[in-house]
CSV table of C-alpha atoms in Angstrom, one decimal:
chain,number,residue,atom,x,y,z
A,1,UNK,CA,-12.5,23.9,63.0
A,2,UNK,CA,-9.3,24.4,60.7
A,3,UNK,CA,-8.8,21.5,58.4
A,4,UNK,CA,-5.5,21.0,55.7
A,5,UNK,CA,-5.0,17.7,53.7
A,6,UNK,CA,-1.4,17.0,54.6
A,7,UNK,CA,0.0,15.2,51.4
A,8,UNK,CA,2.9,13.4,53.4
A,9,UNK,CA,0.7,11.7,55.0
A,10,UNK,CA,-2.3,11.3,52.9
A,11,UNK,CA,-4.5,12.2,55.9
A,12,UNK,CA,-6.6,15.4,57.2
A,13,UNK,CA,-4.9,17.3,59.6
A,14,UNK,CA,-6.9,19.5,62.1
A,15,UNK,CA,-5.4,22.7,62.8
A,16,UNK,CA,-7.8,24.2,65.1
A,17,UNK,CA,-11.5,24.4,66.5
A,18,UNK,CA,-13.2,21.4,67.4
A,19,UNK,CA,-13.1,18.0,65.3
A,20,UNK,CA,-16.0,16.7,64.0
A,21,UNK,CA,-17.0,14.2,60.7
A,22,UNK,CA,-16.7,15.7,57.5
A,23,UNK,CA,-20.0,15.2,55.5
A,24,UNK,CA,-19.9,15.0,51.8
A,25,UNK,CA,-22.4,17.4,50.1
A,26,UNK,CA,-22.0,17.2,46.5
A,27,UNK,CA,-20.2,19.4,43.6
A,28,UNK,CA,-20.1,23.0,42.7
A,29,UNK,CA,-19.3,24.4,39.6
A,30,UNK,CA,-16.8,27.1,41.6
A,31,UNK,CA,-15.5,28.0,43.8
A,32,UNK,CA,-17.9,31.3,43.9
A,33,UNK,CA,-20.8,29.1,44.2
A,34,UNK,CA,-19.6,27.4,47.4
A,35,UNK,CA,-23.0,27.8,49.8
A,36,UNK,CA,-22.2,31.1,52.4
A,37,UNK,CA,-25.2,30.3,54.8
A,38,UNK,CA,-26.9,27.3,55.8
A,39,UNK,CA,-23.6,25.2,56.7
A,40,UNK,CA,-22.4,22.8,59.4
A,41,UNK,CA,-18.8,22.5,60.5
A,42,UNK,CA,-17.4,19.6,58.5
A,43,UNK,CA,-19.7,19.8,54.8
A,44,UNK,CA,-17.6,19.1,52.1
A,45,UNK,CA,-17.7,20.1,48.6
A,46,UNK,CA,-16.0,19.1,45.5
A,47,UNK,CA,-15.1,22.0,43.2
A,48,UNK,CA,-15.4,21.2,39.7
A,49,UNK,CA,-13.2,23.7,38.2
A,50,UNK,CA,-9.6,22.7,39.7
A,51,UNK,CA,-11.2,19.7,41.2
A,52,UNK,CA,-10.2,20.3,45.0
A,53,UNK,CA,-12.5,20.0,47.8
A,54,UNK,CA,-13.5,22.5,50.4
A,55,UNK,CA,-15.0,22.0,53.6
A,56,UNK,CA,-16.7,24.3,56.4
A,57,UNK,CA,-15.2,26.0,59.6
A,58,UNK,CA,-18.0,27.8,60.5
A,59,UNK,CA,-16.4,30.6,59.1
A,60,UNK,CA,-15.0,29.9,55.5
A,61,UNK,CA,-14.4,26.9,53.2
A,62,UNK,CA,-11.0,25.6,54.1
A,63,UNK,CA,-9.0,24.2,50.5
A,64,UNK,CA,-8.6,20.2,51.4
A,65,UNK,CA,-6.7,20.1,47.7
A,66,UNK,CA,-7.2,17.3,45.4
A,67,UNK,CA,-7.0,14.5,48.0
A,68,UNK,CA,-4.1,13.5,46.5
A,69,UNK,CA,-1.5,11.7,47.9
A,70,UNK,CA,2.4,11.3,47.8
A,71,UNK,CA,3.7,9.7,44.1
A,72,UNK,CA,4.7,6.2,44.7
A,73,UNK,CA,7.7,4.7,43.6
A,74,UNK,CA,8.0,3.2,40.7
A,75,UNK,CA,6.9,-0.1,39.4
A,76,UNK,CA,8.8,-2.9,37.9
A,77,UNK,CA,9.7,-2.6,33.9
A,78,UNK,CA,7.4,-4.5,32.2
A,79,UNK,CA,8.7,-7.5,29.9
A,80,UNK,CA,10.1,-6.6,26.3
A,81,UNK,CA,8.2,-7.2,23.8
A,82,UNK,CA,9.6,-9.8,20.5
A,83,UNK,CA,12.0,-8.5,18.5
A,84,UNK,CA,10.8,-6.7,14.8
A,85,UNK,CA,12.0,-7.8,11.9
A,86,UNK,CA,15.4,-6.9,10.5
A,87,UNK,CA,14.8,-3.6,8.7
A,88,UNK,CA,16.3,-3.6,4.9
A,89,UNK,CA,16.3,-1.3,1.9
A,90,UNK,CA,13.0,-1.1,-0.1
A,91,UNK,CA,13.4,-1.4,-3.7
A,92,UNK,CA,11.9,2.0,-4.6
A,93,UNK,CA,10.7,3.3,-8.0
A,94,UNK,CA,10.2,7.2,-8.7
A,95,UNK,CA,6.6,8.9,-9.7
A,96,UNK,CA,6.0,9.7,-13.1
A,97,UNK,CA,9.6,7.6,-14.0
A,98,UNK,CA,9.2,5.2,-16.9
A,99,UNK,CA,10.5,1.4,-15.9
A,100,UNK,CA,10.9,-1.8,-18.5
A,101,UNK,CA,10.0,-4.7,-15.4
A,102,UNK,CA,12.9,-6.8,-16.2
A,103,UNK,CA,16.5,-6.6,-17.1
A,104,UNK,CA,17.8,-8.2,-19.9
A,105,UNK,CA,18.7,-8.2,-23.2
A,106,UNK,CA,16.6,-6.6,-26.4
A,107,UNK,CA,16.2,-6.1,-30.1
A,108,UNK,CA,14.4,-5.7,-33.3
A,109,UNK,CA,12.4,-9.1,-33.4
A,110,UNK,CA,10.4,-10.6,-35.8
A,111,UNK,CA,7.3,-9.2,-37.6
A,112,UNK,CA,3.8,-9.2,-35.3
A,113,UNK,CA,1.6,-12.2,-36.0
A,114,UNK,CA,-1.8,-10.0,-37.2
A,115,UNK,CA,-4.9,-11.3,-34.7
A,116,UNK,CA,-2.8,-12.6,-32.4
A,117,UNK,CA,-2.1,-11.5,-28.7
A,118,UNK,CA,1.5,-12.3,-27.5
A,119,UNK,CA,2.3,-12.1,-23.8
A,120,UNK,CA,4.6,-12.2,-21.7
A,121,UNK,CA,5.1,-12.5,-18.3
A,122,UNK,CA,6.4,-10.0,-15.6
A,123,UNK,CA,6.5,-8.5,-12.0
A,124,UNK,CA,7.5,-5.8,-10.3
A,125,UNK,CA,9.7,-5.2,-7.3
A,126,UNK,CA,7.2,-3.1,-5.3
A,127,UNK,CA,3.7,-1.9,-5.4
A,128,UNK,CA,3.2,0.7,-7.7
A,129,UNK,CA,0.1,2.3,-9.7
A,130,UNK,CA,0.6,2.3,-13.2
A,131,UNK,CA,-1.0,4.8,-15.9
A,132,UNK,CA,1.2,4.2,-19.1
A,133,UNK,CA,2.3,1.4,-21.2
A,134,UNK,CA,4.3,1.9,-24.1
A,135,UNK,CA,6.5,-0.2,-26.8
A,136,UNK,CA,8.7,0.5,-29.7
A,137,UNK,CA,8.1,0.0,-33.4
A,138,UNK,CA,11.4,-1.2,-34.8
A,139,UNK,CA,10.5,-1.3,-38.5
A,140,UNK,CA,7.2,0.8,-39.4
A,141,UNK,CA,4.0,-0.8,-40.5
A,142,UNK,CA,2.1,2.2,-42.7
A,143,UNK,CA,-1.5,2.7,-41.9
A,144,UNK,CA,-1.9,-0.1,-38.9
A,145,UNK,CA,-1.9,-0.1,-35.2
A,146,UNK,CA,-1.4,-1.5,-32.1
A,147,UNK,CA,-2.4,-2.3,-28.5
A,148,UNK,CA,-1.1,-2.9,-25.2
A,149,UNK,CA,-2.6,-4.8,-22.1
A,150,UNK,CA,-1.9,-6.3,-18.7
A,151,UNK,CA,-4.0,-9.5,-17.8
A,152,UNK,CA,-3.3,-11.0,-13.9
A,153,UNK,CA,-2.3,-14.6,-13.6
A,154,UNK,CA,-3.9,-17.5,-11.5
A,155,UNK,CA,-2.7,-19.7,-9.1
A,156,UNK,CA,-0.7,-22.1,-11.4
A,157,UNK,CA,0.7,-18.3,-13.3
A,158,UNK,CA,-1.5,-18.9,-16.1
A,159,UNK,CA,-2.9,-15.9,-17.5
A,160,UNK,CA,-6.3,-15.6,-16.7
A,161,UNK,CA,-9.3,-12.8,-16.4
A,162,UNK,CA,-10.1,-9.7,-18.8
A,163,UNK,CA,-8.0,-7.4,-19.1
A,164,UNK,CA,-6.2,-4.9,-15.6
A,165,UNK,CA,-6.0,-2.0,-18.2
A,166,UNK,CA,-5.5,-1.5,-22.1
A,167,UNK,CA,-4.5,0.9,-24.1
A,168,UNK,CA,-6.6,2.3,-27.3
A,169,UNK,CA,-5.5,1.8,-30.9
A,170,UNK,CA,-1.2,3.0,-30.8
A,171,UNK,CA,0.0,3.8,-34.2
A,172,UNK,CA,2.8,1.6,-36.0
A,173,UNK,CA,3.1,4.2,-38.8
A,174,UNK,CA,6.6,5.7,-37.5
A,175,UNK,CA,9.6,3.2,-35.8
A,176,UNK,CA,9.7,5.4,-32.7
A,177,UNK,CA,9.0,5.1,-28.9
A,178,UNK,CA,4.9,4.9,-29.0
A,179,UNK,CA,2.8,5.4,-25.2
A,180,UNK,CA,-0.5,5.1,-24.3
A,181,UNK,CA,-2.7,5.6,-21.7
A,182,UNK,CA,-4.4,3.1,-19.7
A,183,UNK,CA,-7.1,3.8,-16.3
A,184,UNK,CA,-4.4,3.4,-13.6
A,185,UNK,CA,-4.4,0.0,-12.1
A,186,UNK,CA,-2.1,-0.6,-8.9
A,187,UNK,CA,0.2,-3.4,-9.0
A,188,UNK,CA,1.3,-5.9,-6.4
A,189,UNK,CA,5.6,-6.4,-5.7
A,190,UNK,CA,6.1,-10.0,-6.0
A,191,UNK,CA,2.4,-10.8,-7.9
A,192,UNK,CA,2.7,-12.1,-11.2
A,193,UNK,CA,0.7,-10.8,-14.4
A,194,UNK,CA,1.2,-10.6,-18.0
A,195,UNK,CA,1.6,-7.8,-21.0
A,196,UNK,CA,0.3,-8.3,-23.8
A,197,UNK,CA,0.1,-6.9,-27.8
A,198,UNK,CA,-2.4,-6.9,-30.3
A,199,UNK,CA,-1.7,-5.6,-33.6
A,200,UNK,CA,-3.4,-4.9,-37.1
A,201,UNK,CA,-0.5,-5.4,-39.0
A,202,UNK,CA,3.0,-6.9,-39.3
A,203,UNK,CA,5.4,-4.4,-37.3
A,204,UNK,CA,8.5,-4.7,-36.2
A,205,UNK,CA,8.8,-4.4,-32.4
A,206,UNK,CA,11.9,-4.2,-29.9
A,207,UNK,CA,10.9,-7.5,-28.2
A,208,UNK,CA,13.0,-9.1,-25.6
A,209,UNK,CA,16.0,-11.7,-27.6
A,210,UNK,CA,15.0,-15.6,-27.3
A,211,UNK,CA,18.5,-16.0,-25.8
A,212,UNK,CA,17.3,-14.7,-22.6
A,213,UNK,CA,17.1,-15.9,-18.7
A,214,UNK,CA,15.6,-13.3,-17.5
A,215,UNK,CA,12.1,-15.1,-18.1
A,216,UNK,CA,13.1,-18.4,-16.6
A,217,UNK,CA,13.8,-16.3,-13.4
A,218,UNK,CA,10.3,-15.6,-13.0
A,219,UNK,CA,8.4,-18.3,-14.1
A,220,UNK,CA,11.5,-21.3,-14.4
A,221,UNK,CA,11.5,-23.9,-17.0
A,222,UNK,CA,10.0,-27.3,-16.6
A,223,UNK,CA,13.0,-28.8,-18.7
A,224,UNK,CA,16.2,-29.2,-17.6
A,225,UNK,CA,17.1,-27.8,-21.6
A,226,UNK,CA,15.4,-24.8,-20.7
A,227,UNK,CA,16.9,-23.4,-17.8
A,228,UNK,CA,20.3,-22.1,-19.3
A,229,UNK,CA,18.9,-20.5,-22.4
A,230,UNK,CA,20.4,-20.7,-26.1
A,231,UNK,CA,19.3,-19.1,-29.6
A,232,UNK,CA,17.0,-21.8,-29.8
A,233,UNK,CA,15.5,-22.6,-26.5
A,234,UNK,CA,15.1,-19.5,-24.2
A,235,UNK,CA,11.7,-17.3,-23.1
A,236,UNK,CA,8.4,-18.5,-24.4
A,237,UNK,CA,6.0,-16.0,-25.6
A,238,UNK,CA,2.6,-17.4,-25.2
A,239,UNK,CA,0.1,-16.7,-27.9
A,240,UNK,CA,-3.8,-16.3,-28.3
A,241,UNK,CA,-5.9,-15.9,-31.4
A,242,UNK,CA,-7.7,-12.8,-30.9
A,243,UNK,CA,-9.7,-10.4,-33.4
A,244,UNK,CA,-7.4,-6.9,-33.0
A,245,UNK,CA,-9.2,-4.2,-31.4
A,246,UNK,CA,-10.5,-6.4,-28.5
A,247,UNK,CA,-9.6,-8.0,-25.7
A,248,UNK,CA,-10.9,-11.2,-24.3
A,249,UNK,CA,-11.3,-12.5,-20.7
A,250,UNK,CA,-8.9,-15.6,-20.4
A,251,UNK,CA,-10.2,-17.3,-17.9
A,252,UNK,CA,-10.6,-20.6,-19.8
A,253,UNK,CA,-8.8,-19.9,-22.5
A,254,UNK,CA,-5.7,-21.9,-22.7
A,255,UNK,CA,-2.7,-20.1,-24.9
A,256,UNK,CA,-0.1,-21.3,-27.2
A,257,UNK,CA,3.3,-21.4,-26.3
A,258,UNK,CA,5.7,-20.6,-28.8
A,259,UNK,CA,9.7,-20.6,-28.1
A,260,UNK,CA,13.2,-20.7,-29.7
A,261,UNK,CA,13.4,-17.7,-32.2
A,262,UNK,CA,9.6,-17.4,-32.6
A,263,UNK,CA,9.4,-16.6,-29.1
A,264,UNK,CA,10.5,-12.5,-30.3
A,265,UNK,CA,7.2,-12.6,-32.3
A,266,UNK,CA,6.2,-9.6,-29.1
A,267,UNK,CA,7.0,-6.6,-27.7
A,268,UNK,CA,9.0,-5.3,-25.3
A,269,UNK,CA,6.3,-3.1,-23.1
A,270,UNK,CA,7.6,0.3,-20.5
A,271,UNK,CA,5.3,1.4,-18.3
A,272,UNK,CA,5.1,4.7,-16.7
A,273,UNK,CA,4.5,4.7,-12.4
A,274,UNK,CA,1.6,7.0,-11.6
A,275,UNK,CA,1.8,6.8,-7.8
A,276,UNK,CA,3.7,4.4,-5.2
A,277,UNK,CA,0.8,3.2,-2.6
């Protein structure tokens, strides 16, 4: 019996010898292990190799092929899927770059309040990991020093927790550009937090000038006075009591806010962008 698998049709076609039911034996490895004795006219075996099946003349093992039959045609499109979101230009920062995160305007402000954490508030315009802080002494203090730290905020943008990251004890000795290292801390676009400065003695610092807007645009005033600032009435600094050299958890700590001209009693803190997540 002379079997072929006629893929037109889907169906055996027998080509000679006498017809009879093909009888399913099992697999084989290969086709060299295909049984030579012991066979009746119609076994079938599935080769495992290229996956055809063969079956027996009663001479040889005819190749059926894979049993399988013609391609169909081809099915409907499926339904689109929602539109994505417009696409846009991220706001991007650059590795190992140095940013101040907010424009406006600056200048030598008024001498640093000793035990006294100023802070400010500030964010960022995308998520960044941040190694560095760094501020500038505008008129030197001899033999006194400085730190710098970023606190989170809570829901109502109060400052709040311990401390993301602060710096060790920055010198105030020399009016010049002074940095220092924090562990990195990654920071959220959007997510509000605070800087803050500590000092030991009464330095000068390039602080951000009272006359300013750029602080209402993040936090916005709850006077109608407040929103267009003047040289009386612009950003408020807030203001917490605090031993110099360490830095408190201000969780239930409510601080001081101080604005008008008092408000430059700060620093204007740069920080340096470790790695963009």
């Amino acid at each position: 019996m002379k079997i072929t698998f006629n893929p037109l049709s889907g169906q055996f076609d027998f080509t000679g010898g006498s017809a009879s039911l093909l009888n399913l034996k099992g697999q084989v490895a290969t086709v060299g292990a295909l049984p030579l004795v012991g066979n009746t006219i119609g076994d079938v075996y599935q080769v495992v190799a290229d996956s055809t099946f063969r079956v027996w003349d009663g001479l040889a093992w005819d190749n059926l092929g894979t049993l399988q039959g013609p391609q169909g045609p081809t099915g409907p499109a499926g339904p689109a899927g929602p539109a994505g979101p417009a696409g846009g230009t991220q706001l991007v920062y650059a590795v190992g770059n140095w940013i101040v995160p907010y424009e406006g305007s600056m200048a030598a402000g008024l001498a640093l309040t000793v035990d006294t954490i100023a802070l400010y508030p500030f964010t960022l315009k995308r998520n960044a990991t941040i190694s560095n802080l760094m501020a500038r002494v505008s008129t030197a203090s001899a033999g006194n020093n400085f730190q710098l730290a970023l606190y989170g905020a809570d829901a109502s943008n109060k400052v709040t927790g311990t401390p993301l990251g602060a710096t060790g004890n920055l010198s105030t000795a020399t009016a010049t550009v002074v940095p220092g290292s924090i562990t990195p801390v990654t920071l959220s676009a959007g997510t509000l937090y605070w800087w803050g400065i500590n000092s030991s003695g009464t330095a000068v610092m390039v602080a951000p000038q009272p006359a300013n807007m750029a602080f209402n645009s993040i936090l916005g005033a709850p006077l109608l006075a407040d929103v267009l600032s003047s040289a009386t009435q612009g950003i408020q600094v807030r203001t917490v009591a605090q031993a110099f050299g360490t830095w408190p958890d201000l969780t239930s700590i409510t601080p001081t806010v101080v604005s008008g001209s008092n408000s430059v009693k700060g620093a204007l803190v740069g920080m340096q962008i470790s790695a963009l997540p």
